[in-house]
mmCIF file of N, CA and C and ligand atoms in Angstrom:
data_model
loop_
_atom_site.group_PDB
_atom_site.id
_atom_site.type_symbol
_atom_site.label_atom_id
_atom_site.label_comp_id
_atom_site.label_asym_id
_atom_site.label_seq_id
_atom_site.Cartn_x
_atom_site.Cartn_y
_atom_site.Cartn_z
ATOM 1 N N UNK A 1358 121.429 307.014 132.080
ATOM 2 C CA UNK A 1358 120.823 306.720 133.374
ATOM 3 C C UNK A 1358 120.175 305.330 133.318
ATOM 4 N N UNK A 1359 120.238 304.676 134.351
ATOM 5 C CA UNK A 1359 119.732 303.368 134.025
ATOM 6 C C UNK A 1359 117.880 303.110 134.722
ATOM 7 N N UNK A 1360 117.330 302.262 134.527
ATOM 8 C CA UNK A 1360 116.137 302.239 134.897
ATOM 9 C C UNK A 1360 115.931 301.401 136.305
ATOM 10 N N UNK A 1361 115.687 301.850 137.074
ATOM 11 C CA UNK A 1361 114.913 301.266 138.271
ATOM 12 C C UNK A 1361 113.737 301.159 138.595
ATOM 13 N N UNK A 1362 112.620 300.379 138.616
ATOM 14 C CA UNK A 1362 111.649 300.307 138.688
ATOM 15 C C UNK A 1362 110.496 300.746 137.510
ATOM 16 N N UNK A 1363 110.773 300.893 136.573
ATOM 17 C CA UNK A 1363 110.243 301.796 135.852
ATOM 18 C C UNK A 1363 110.412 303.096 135.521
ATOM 19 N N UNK A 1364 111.577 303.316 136.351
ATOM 20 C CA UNK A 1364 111.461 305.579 136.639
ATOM 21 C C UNK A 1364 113.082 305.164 136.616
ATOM 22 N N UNK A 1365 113.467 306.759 136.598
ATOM 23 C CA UNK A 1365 114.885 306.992 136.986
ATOM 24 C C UNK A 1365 115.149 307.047 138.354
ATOM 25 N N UNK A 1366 116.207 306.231 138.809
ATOM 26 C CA UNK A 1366 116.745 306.116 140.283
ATOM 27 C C UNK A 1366 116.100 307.219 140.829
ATOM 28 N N UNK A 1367 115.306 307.128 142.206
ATOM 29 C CA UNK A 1367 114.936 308.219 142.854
ATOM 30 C C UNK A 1367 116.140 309.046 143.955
ATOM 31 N N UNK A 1368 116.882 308.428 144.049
ATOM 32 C CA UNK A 1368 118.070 308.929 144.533
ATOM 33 C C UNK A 1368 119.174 310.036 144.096
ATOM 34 N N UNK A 1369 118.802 309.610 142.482
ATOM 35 C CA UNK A 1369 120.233 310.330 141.719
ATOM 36 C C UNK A 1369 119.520 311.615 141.043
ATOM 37 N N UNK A 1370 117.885 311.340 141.032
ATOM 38 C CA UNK A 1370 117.255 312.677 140.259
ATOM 39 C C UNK A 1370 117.368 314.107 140.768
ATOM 40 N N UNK A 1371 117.578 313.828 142.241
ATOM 41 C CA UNK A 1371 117.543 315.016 142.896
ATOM 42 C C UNK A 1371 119.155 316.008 142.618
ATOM 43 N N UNK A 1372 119.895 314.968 142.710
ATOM 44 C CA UNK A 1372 121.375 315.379 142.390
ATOM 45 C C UNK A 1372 121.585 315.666 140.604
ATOM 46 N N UNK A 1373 120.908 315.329 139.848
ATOM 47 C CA UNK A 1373 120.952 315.597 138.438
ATOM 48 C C UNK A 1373 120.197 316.976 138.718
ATOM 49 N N UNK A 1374 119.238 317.336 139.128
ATOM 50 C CA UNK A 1374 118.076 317.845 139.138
ATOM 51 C C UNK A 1374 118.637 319.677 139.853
ATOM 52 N N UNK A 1375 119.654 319.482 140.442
ATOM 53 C CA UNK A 1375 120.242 320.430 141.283
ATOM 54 C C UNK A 1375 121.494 320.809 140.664
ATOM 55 N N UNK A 1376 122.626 319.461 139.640
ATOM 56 C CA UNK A 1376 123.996 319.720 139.594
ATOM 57 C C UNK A 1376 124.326 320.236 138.156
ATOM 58 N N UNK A 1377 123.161 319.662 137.358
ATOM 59 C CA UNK A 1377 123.369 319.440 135.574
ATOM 60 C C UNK A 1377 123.001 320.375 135.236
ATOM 61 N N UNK A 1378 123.136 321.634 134.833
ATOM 62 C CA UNK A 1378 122.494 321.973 134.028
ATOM 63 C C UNK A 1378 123.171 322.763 132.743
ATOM 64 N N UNK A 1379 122.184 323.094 131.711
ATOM 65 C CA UNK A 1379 122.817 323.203 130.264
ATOM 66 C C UNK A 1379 122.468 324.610 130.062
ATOM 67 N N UNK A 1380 122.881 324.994 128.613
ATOM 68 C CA UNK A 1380 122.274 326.801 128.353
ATOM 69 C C UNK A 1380 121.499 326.428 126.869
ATOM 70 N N UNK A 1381 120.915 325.467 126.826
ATOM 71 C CA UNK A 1381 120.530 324.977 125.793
ATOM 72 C C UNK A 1381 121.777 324.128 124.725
ATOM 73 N N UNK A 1382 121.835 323.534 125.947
ATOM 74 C CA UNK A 1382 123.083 322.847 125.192
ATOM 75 C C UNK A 1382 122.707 321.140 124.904
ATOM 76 N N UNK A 1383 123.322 320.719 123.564
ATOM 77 C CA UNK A 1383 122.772 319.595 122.865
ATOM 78 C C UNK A 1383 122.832 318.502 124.232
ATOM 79 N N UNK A 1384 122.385 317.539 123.829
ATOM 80 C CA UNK A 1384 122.430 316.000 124.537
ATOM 81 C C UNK A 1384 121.746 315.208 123.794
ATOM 82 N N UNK A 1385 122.272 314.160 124.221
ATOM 83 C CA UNK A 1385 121.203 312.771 124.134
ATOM 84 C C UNK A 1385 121.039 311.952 125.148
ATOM 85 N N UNK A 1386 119.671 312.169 125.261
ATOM 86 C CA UNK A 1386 119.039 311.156 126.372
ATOM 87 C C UNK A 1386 118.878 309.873 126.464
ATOM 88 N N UNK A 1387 119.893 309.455 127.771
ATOM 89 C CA UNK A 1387 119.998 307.731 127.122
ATOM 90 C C UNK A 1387 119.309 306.904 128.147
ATOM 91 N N UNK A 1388 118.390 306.368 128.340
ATOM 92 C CA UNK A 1388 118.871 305.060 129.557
ATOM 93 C C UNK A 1388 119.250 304.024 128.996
ATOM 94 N N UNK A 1389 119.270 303.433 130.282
ATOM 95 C CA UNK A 1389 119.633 301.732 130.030
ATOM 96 C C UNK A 1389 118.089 300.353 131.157
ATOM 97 N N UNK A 1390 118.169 299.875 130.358
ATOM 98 C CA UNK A 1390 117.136 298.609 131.619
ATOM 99 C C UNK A 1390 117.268 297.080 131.178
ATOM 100 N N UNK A 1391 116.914 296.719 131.799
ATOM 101 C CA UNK A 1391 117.551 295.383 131.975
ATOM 102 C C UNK A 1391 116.480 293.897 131.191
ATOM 103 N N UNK A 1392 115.603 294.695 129.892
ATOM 104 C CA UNK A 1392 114.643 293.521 129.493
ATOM 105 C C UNK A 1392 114.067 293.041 130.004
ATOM 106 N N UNK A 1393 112.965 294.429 131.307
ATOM 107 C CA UNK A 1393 111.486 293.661 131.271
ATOM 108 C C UNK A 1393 111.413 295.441 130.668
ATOM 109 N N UNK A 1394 111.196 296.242 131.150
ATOM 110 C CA UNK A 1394 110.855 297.688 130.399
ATOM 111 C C UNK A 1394 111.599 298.814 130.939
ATOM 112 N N UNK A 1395 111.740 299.636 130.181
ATOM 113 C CA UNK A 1395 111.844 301.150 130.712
ATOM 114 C C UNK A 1395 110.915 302.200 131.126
ATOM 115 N N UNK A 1396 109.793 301.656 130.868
ATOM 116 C CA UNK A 1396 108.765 302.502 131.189
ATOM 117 C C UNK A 1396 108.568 303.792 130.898
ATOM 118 N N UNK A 1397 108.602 304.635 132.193
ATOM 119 C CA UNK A 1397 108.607 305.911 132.442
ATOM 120 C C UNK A 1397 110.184 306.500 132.045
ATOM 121 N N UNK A 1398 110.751 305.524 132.537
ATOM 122 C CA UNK A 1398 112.298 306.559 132.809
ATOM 123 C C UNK A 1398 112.418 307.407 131.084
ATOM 124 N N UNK A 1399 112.504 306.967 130.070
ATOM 125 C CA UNK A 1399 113.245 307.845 129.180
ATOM 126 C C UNK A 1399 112.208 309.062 129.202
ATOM 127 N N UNK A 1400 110.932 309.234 129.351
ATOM 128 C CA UNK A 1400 110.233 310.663 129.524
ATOM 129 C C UNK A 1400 110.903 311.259 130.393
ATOM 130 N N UNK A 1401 110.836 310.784 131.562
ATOM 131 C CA UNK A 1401 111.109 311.398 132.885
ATOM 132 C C UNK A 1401 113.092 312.044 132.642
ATOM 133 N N UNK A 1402 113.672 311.469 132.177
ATOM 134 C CA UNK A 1402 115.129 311.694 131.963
ATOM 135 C C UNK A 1402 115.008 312.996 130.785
ATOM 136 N N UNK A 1403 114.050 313.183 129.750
ATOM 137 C CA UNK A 1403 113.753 314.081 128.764
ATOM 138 C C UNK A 1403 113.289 315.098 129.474
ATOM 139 N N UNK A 1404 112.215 315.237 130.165
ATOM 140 C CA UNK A 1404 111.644 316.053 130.898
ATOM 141 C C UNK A 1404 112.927 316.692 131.974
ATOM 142 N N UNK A 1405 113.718 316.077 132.756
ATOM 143 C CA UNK A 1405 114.415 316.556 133.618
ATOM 144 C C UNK A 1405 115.507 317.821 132.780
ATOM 145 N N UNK A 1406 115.866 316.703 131.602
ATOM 146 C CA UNK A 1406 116.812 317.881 131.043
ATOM 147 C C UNK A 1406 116.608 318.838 130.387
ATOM 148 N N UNK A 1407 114.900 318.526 129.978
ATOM 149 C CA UNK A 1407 114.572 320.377 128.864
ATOM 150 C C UNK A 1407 114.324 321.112 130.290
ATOM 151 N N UNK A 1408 113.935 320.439 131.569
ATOM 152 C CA UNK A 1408 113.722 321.790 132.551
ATOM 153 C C UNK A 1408 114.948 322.406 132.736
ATOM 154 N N UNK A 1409 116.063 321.629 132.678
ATOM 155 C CA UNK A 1409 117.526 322.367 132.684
ATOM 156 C C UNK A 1409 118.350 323.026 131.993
ATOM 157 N N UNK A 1410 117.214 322.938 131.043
ATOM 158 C CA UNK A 1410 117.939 323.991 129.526
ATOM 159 C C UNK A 1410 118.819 322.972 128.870
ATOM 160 N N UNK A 1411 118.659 322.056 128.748
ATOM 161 C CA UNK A 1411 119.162 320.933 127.731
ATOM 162 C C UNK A 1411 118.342 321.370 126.546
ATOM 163 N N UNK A 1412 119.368 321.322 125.356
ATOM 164 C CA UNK A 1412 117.831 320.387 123.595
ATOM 165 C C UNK A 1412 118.564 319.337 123.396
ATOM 166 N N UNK A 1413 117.506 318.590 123.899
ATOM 167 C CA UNK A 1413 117.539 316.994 123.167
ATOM 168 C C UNK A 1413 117.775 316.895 121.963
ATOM 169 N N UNK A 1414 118.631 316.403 121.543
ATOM 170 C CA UNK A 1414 119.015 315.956 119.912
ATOM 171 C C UNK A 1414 118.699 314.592 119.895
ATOM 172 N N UNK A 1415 118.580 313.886 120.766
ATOM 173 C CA UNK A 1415 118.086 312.412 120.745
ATOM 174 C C UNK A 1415 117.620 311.174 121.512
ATOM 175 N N UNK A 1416 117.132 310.556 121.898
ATOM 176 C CA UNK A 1416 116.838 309.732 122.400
ATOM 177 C C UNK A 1416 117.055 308.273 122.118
ATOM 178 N N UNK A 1417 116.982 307.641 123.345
ATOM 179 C CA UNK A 1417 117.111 306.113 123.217
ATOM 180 C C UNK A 1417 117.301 305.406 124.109
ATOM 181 N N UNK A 1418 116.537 304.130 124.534
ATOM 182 C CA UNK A 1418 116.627 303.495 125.321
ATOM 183 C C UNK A 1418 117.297 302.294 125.218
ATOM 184 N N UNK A 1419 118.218 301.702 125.819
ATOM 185 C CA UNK A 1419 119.446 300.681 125.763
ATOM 186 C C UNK A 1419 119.048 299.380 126.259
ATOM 187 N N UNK A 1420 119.139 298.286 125.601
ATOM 188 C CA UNK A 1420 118.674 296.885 126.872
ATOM 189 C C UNK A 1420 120.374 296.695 127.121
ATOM 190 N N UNK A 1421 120.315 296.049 128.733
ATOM 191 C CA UNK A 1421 121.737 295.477 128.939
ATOM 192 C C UNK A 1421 121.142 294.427 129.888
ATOM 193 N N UNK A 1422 122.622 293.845 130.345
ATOM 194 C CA UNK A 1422 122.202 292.487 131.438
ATOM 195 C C UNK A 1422 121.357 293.444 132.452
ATOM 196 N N UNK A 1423 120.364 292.581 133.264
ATOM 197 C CA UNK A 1423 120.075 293.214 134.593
ATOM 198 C C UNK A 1423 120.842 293.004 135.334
ATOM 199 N N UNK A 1424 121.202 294.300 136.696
ATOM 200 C CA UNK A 1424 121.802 294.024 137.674
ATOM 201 C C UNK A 1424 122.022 293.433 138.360
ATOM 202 N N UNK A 1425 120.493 292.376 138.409
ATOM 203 C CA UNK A 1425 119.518 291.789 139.236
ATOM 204 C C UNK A 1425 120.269 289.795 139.359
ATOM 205 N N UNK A 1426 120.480 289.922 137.693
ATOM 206 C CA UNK A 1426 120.716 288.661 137.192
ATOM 207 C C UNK A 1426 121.301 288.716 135.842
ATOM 208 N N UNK A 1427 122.903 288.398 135.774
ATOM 209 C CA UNK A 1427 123.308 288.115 134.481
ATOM 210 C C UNK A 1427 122.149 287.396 133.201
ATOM 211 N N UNK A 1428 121.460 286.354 133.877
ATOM 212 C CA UNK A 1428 120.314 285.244 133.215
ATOM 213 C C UNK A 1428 119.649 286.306 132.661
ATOM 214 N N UNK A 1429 118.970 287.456 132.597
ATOM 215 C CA UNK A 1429 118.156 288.184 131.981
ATOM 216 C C UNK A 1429 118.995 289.131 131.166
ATOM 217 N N UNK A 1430 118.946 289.262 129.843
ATOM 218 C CA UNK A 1430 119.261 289.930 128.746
ATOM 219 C C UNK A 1430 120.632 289.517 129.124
ATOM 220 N N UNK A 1431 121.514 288.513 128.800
ATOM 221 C CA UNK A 1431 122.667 287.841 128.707
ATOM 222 C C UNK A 1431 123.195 288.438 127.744
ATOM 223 N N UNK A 1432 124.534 289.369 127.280
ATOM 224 C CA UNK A 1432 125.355 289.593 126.575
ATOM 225 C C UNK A 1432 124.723 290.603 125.956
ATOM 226 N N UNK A 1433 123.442 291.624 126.638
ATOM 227 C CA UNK A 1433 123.734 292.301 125.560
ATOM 228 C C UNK A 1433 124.149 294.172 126.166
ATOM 229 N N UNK A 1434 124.626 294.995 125.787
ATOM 230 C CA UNK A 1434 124.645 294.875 124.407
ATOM 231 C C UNK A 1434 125.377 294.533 123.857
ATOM 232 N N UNK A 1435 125.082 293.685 122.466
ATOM 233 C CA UNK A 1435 125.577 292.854 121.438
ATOM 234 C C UNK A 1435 125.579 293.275 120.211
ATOM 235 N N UNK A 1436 126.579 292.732 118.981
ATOM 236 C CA UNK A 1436 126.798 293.366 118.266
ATOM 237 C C UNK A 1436 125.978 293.849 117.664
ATOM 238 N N UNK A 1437 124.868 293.135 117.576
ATOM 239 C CA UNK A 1437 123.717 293.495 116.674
ATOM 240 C C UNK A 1437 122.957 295.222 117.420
ATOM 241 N N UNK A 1438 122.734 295.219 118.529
ATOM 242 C CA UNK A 1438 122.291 296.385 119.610
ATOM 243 C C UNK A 1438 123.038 297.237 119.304
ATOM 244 N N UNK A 1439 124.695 297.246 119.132
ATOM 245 C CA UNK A 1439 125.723 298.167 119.034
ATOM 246 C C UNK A 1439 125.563 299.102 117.383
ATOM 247 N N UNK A 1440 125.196 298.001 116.309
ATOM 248 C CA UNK A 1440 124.635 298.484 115.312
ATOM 249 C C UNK A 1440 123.801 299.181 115.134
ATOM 250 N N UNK A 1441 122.046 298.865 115.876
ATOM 251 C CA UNK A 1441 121.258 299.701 116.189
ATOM 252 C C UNK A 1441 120.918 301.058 116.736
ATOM 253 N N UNK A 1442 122.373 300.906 117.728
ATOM 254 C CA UNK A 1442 122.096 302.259 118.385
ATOM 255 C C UNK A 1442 123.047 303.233 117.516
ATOM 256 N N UNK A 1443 123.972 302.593 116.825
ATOM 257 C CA UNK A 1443 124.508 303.370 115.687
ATOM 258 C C UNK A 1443 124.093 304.048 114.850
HETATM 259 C C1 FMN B 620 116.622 298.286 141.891
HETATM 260 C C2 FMN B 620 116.609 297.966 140.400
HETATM 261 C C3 FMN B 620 115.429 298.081 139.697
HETATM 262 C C4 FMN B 620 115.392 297.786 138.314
HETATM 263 N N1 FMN B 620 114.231 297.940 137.626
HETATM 264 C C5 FMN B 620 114.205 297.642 136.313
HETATM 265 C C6 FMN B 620 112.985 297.785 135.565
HETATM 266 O O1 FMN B 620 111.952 298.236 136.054
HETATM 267 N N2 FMN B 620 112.993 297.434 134.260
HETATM 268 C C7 FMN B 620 114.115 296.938 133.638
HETATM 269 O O2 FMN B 620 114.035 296.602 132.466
HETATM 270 N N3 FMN B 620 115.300 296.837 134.306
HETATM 271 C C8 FMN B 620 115.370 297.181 135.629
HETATM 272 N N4 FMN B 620 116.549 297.089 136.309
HETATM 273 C C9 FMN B 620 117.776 296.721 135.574
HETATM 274 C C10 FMN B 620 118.627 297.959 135.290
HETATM 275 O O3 FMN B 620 117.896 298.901 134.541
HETATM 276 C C11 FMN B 620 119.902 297.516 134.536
HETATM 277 O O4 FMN B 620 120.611 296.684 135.396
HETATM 278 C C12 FMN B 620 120.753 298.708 134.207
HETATM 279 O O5 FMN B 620 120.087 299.562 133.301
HETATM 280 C C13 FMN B 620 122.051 298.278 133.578
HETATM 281 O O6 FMN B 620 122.965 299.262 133.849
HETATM 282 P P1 FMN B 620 124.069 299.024 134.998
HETATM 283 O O7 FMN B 620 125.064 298.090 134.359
HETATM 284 O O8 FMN B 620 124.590 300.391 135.260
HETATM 285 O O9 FMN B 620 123.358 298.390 136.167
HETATM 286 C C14 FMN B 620 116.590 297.367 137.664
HETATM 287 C C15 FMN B 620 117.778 297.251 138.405
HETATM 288 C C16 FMN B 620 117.798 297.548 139.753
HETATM 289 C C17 FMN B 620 119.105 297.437 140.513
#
């Protein structure tokens, strides 16, 4: 899920929130944001899916270009990021 404002899209939570759900089935919780922060969103994305009977096996938050502007976080993720999240 990617980050908007700090939080997860307020648009798409309701439709995750209603369509996803697990029987305790694994995941990993990912966002993505664009290198100023993620803030809230990776709680809020954790929280959505243990209410849905998700278990988190993992977490992590992703930098990529912003939507906003290629100029902010340019190229990544990059090889080095691709390693990391490895
Ligand atoms: C409306 C909007 C708000 C955003 N707010 C943030 C933010 O608060 N922090 C941040 O680091 N990136 C922010 N971003 C950048 C996105 O998180 C980033 O573009 C996205 O995670 C990359 O995935 P995409 O290729 O699916 O857009 C915002 C982007 C949009 C469109």
């Amino acid at each position: 899920m990617p980050t908007y404002a700090g939080k997860l899209p307020n648009k798409i939570m309701p439709f995750i929130r209603e369509h996803v759900h697990g029987s305790q089935t694994n995941v990993l919780a990912i966002v993505t944001f664009g290198n100023r922060n993620f803030d809230h969103a990776l709680a809020e994305l954790c929280f959505l899916l243990s209410e849905n009977h998700f278990c988190i096996k993992g977490a992590a938050a992703l930098v990529c270009e912003h939507a906003f502007s290629q100029k902010i976080a340019t190229g990544h993720p990059d090889t080095k990021d691709f390693k990391q999240i490895a």
